[in-house]
Short mmCIF file of C-alpha atoms in Angstrom, two decimals:
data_model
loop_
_atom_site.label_atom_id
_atom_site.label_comp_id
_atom_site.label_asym_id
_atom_site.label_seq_id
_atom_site.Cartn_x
_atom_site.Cartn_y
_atom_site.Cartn_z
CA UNK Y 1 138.11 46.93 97.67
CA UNK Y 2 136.22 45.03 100.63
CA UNK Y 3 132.14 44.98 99.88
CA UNK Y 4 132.05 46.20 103.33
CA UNK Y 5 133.96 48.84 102.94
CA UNK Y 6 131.73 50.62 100.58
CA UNK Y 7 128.69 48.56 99.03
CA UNK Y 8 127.19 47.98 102.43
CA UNK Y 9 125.10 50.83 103.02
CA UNK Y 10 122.99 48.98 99.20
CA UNK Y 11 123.32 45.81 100.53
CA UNK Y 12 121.75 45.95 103.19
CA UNK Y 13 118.48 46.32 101.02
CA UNK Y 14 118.03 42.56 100.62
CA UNK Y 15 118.87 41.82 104.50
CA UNK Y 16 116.78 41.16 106.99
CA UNK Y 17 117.60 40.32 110.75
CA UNK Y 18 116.17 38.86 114.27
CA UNK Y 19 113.51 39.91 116.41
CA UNK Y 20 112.64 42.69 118.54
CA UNK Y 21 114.46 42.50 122.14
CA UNK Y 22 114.01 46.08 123.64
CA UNK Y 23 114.34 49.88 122.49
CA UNK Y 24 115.04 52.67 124.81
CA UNK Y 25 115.25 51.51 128.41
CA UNK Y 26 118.05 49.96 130.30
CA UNK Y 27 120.67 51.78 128.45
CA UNK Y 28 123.32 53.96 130.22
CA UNK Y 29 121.67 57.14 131.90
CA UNK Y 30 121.94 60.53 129.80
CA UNK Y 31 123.31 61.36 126.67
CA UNK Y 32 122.62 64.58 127.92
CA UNK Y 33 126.02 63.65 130.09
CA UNK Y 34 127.42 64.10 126.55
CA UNK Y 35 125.31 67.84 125.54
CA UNK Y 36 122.46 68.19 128.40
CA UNK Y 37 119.44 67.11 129.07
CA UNK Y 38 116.55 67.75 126.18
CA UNK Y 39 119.06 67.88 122.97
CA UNK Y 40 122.19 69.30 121.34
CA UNK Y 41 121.04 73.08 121.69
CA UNK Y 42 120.41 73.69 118.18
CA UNK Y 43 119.49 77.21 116.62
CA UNK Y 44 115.74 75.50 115.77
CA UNK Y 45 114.03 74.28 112.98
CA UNK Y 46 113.49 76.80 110.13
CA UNK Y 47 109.95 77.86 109.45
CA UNK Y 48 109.04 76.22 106.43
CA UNK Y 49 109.94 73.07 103.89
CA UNK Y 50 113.27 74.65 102.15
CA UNK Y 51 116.45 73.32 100.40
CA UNK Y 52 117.54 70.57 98.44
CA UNK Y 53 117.76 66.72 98.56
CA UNK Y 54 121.21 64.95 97.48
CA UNK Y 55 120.95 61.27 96.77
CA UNK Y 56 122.90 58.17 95.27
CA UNK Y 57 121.19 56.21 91.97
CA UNK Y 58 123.02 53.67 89.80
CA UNK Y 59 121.12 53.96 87.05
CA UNK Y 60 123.81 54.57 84.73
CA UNK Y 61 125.45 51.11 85.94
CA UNK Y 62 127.31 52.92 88.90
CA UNK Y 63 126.79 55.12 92.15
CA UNK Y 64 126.81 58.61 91.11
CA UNK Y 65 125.14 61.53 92.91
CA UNK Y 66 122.01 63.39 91.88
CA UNK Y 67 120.31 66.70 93.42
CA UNK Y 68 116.06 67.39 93.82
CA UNK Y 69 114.14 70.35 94.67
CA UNK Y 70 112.48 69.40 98.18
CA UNK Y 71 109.10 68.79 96.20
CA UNK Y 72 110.66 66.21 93.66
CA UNK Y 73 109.95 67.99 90.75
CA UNK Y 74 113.41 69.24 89.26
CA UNK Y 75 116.28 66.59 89.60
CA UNK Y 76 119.60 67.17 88.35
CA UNK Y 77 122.32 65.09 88.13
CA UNK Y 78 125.91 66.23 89.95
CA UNK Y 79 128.30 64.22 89.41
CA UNK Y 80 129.10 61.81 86.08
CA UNK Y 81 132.56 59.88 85.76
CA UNK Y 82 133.44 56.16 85.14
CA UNK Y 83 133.61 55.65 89.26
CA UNK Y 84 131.41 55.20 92.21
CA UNK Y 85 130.51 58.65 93.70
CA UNK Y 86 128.40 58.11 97.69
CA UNK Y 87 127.17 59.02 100.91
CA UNK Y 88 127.07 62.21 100.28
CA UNK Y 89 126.25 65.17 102.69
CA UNK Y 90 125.24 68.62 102.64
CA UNK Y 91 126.81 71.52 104.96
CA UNK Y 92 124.63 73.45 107.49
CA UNK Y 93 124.40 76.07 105.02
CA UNK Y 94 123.40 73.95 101.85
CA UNK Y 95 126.48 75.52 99.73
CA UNK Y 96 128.84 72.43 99.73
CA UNK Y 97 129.03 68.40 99.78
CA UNK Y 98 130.78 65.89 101.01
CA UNK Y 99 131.05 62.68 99.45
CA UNK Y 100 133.17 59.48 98.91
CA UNK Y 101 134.16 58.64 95.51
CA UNK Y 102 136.40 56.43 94.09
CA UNK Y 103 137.37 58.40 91.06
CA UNK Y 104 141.28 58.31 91.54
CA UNK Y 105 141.19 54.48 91.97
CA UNK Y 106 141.61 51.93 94.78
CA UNK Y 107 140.06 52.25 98.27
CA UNK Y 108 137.54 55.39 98.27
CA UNK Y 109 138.41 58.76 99.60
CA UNK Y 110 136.53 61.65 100.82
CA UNK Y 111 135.88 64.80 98.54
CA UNK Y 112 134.25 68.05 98.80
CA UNK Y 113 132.34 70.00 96.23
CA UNK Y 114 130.10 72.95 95.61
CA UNK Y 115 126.01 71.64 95.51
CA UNK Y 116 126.11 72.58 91.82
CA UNK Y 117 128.62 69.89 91.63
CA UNK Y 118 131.55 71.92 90.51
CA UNK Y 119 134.69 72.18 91.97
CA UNK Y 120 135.07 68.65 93.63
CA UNK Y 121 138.41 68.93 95.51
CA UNK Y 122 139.88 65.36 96.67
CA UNK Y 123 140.40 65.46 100.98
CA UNK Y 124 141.86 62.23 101.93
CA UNK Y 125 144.46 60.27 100.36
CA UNK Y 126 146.42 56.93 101.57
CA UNK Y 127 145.92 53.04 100.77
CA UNK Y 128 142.73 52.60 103.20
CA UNK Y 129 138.93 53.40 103.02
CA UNK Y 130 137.23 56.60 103.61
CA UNK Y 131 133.97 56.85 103.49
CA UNK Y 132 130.76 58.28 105.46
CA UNK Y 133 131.64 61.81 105.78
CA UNK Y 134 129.07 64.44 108.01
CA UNK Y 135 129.50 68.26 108.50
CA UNK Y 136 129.65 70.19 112.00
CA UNK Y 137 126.56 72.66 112.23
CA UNK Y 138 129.37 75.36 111.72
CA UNK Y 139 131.14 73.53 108.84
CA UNK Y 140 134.32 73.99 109.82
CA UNK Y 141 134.42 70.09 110.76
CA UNK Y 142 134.28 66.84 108.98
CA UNK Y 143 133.06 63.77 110.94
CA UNK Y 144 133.88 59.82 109.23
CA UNK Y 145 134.51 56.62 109.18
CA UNK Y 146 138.00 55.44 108.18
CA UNK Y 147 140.08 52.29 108.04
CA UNK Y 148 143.48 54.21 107.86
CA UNK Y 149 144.55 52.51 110.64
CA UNK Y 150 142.95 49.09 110.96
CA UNK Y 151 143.70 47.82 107.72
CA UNK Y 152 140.09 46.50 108.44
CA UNK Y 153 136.70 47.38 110.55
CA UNK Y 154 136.48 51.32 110.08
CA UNK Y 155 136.98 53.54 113.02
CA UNK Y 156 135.00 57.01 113.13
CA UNK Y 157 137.53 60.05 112.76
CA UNK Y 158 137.51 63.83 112.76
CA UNK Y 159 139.25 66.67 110.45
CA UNK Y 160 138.84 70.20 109.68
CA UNK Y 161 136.86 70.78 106.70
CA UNK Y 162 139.23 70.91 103.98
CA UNK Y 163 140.93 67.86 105.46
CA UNK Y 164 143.86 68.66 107.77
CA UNK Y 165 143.47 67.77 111.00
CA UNK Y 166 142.58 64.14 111.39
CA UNK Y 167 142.17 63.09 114.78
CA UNK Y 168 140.92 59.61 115.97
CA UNK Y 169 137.99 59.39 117.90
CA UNK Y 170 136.78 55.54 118.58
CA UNK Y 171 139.77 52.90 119.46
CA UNK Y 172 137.93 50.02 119.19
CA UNK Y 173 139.71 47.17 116.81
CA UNK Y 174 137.23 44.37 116.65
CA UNK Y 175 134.15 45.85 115.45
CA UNK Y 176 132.83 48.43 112.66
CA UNK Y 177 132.40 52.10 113.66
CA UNK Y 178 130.56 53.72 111.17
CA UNK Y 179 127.25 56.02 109.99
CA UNK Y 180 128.89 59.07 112.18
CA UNK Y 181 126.78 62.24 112.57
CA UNK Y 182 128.07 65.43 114.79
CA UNK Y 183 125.38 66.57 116.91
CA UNK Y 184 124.48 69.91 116.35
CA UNK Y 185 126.79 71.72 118.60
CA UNK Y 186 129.53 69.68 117.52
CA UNK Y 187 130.52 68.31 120.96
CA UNK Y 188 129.62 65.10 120.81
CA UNK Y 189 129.24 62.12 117.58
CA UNK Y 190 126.75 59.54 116.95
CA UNK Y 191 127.21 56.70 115.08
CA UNK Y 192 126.77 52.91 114.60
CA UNK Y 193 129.13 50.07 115.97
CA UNK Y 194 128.80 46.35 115.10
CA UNK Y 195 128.18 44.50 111.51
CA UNK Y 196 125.88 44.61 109.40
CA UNK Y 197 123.24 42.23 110.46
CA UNK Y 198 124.26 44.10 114.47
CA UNK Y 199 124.95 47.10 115.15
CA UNK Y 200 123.90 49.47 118.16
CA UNK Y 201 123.78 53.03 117.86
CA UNK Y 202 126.31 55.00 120.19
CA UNK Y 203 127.24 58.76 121.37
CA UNK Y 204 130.77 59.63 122.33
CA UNK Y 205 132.20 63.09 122.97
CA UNK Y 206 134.57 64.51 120.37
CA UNK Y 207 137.89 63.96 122.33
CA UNK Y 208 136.93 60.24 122.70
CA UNK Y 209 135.52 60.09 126.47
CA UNK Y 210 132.32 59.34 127.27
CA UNK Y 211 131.03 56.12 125.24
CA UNK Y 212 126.93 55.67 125.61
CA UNK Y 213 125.03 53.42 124.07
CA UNK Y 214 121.60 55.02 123.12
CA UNK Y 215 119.95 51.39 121.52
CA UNK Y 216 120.03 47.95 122.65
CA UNK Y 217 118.07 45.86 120.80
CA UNK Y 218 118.40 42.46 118.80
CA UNK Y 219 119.02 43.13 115.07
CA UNK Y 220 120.74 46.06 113.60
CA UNK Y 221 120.34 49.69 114.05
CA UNK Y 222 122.31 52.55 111.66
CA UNK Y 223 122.27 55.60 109.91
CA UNK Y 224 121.02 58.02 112.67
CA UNK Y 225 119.75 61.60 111.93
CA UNK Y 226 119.50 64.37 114.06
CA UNK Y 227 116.22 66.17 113.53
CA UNK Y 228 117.02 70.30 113.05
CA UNK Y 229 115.98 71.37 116.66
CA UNK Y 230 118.87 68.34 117.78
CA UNK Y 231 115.91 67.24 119.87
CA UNK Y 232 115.59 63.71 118.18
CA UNK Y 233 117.59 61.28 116.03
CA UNK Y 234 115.78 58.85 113.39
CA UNK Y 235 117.39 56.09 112.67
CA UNK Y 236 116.84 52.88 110.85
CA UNK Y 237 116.38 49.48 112.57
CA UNK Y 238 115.65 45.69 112.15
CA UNK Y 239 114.65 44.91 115.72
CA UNK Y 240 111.22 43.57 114.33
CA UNK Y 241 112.48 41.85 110.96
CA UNK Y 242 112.91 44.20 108.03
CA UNK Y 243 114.23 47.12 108.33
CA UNK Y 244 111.89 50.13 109.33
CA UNK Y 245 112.42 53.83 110.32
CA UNK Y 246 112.13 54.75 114.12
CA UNK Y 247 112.86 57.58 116.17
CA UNK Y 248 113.87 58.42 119.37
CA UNK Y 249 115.27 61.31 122.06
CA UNK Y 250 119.01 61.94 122.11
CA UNK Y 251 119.37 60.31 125.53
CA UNK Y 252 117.76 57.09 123.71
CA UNK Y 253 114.18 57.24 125.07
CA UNK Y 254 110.94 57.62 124.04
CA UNK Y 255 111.68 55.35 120.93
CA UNK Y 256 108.58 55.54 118.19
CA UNK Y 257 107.86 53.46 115.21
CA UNK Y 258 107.52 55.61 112.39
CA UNK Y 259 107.34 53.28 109.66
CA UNK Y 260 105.37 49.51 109.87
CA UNK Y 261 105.44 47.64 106.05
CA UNK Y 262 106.31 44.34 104.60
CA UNK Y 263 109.22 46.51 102.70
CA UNK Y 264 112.65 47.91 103.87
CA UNK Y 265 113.25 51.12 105.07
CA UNK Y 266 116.56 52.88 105.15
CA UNK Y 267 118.87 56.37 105.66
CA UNK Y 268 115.94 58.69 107.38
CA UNK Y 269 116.54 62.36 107.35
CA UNK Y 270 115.16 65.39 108.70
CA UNK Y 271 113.40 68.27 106.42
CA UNK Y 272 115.00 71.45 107.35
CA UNK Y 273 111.46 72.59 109.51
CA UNK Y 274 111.92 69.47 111.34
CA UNK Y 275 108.46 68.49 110.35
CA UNK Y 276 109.24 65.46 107.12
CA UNK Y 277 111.59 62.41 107.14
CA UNK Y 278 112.70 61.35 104.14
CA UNK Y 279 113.90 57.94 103.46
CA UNK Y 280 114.14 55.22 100.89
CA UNK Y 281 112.04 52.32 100.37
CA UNK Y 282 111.66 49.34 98.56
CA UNK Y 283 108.03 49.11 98.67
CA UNK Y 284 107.86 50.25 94.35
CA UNK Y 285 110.07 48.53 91.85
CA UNK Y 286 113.62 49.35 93.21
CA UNK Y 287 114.53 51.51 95.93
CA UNK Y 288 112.92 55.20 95.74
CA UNK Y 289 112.71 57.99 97.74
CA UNK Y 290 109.66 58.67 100.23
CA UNK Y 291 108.58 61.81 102.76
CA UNK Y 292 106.62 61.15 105.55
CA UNK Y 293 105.50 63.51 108.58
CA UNK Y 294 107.73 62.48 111.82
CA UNK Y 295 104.30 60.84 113.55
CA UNK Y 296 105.08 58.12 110.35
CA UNK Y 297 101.56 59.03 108.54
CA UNK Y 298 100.98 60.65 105.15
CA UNK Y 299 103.69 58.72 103.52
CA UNK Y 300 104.70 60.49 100.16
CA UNK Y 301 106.73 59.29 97.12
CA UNK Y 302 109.11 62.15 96.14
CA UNK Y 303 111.09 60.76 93.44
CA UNK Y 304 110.76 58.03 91.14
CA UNK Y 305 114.12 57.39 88.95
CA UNK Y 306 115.28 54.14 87.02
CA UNK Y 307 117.89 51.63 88.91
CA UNK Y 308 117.69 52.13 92.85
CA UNK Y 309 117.59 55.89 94.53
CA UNK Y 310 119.51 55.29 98.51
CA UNK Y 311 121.31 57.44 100.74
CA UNK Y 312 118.93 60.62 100.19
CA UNK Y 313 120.18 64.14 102.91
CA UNK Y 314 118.64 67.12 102.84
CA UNK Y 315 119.88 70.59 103.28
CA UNK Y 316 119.24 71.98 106.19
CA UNK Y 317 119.10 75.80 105.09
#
């Protein structure tokens, strides 16, 4: 298996990249040419801190997927096998996740399973890479990244939610589409194109059209997040040197520094009230998982495990 094809997203934890070039302005006008003006059109944020956390930790000597009560408190682990099980993400309604595993050998394949982590049902199967897989707000839709056919830099793809379907939605050959997220009413995808060390964050509408670049700066920014109220996307970024957490309007304005440390910052999401970000850090031995409010202040530890905590999603429920 290509590093890149799956070990990126922990790799990129002892990166670092150029300087900062621009955020926000001088990018194509509108997202809201994708879902109108001021957001996605979201149901809202619920009223209060709810749900669950999934995250990745390899304490055990390999990727496997753990579950935490939103205060930290209780964690649980879901899934235990001699494989790597990541990425991982939760449904709208907080009942089932999606993951990448690669429990049945070779490249890794996208699964589904209930949050209790029974019943994991394989969803993809060929001689390629699967990986990166993100729910519609109505769960009947998978969003991912796929190298099915490139033989080599993923392209982001589409299937129903038990995994027929599959329908191609970026065409581009030479460079990585990846980190996909639906916005929230599922007519449009956001996601990151470029390597590692240089990716921009894009929109495109689900049948393909409409390609808008929402950052332009030097360095690398991935792993966006739509906040519940599909208002704002976090998304981490090494404009400035290390990576750090930012955030900014769907239409790629307004762009705010939420996090500012020596450390690296990585894979923000959104509490279910829209008010937290969660995230990983490396600023305590190995990566762990942090809360912060989405102004960047009263930054929180949540959980402390052995080996390195990454890719942490709530439940939005």
């Amino acid at each position: 298996m290509k590093r890149w094809q799956f070990f990126n997203y922990m790799v990129l934890t002892v990166l670092g990249a150029a300087f900062f070039t621009g955020c926000g302005s001088g990018l194509q006008p509108g997202i809201g040419g994708l879902w109108g003006s001021g957001g996605s059109g979201g149901s809202g944020a619920s009223s209060a801190l709810t749900g669950q956390v999934v995250f990745v930790n390899n304490s055990m000597g390999r990727y496997q997927l753990y579950l935490t009560t939103a205060d930290g408190k209780t964690v649980s682990r879901l899934t235990n096998g001699d494989w790597h099980d990541y990425r991982p993400a939760f449904s709208a309604d907080g009942k089932k996740i999606a993951f990448a595993s690669t429990r049945d050998g070779g490249e890794g394949q996208l699964y589904v399973m209930n949050s209790d982590g029974s019943n994991p049902t394989r969803l993809t199967i060929g001689p390629w890479s699967d990986s990166g897989p993100s729910f519609s707000s109505d769960g009947k839709k998978l969003v991912f990244e796929s190298s099915r056919d490139t033989g080599g830099a993923p392209q982001i793809y589409t299937m129903n939610a038990e995994g027929s379907g599959v329908a191609r939605i970026t065409t581009n050959g030479a460079l990585r589409d990846f980190n996909p997220v639906f916005a929230l009413d599922g007519k449009a995808i956001v996601f990151a194109r470029g390597e590692a060390e240089s990716a921009q964050i894009y929109a495109i509408r689900t049948d393909g059209t409409g390609l808008t670049a929402l950052t332009s700066s030097a360095g690398s920014n991935k792993n966006p997040s739509f906040s519940p109220d599909g208002r704002k996307i976090a998304f981490e970024s090494s404009r400035f040197g290390s990576y750090q957490i930012y955030q900014m309007s769907t239409d790629g304005t307004d762009v705010k520094r939420l996090t500012n440390d020596a450390f690296q910052d990585y894979n923000p999401s959104y509490s279910p009230d829209g008010k937290k970000v969660l995230f990983m850090s490396g600023r305590t031995e190995g990566f762990q998982l942090f809360q912060m409010n989405t102004d960047g202040s009263n930054s929180t530890l949540l959980v402390t495990a052995p080996g390195n905590s990454s890719d942490p999603r709530w439940a939005i429920q």
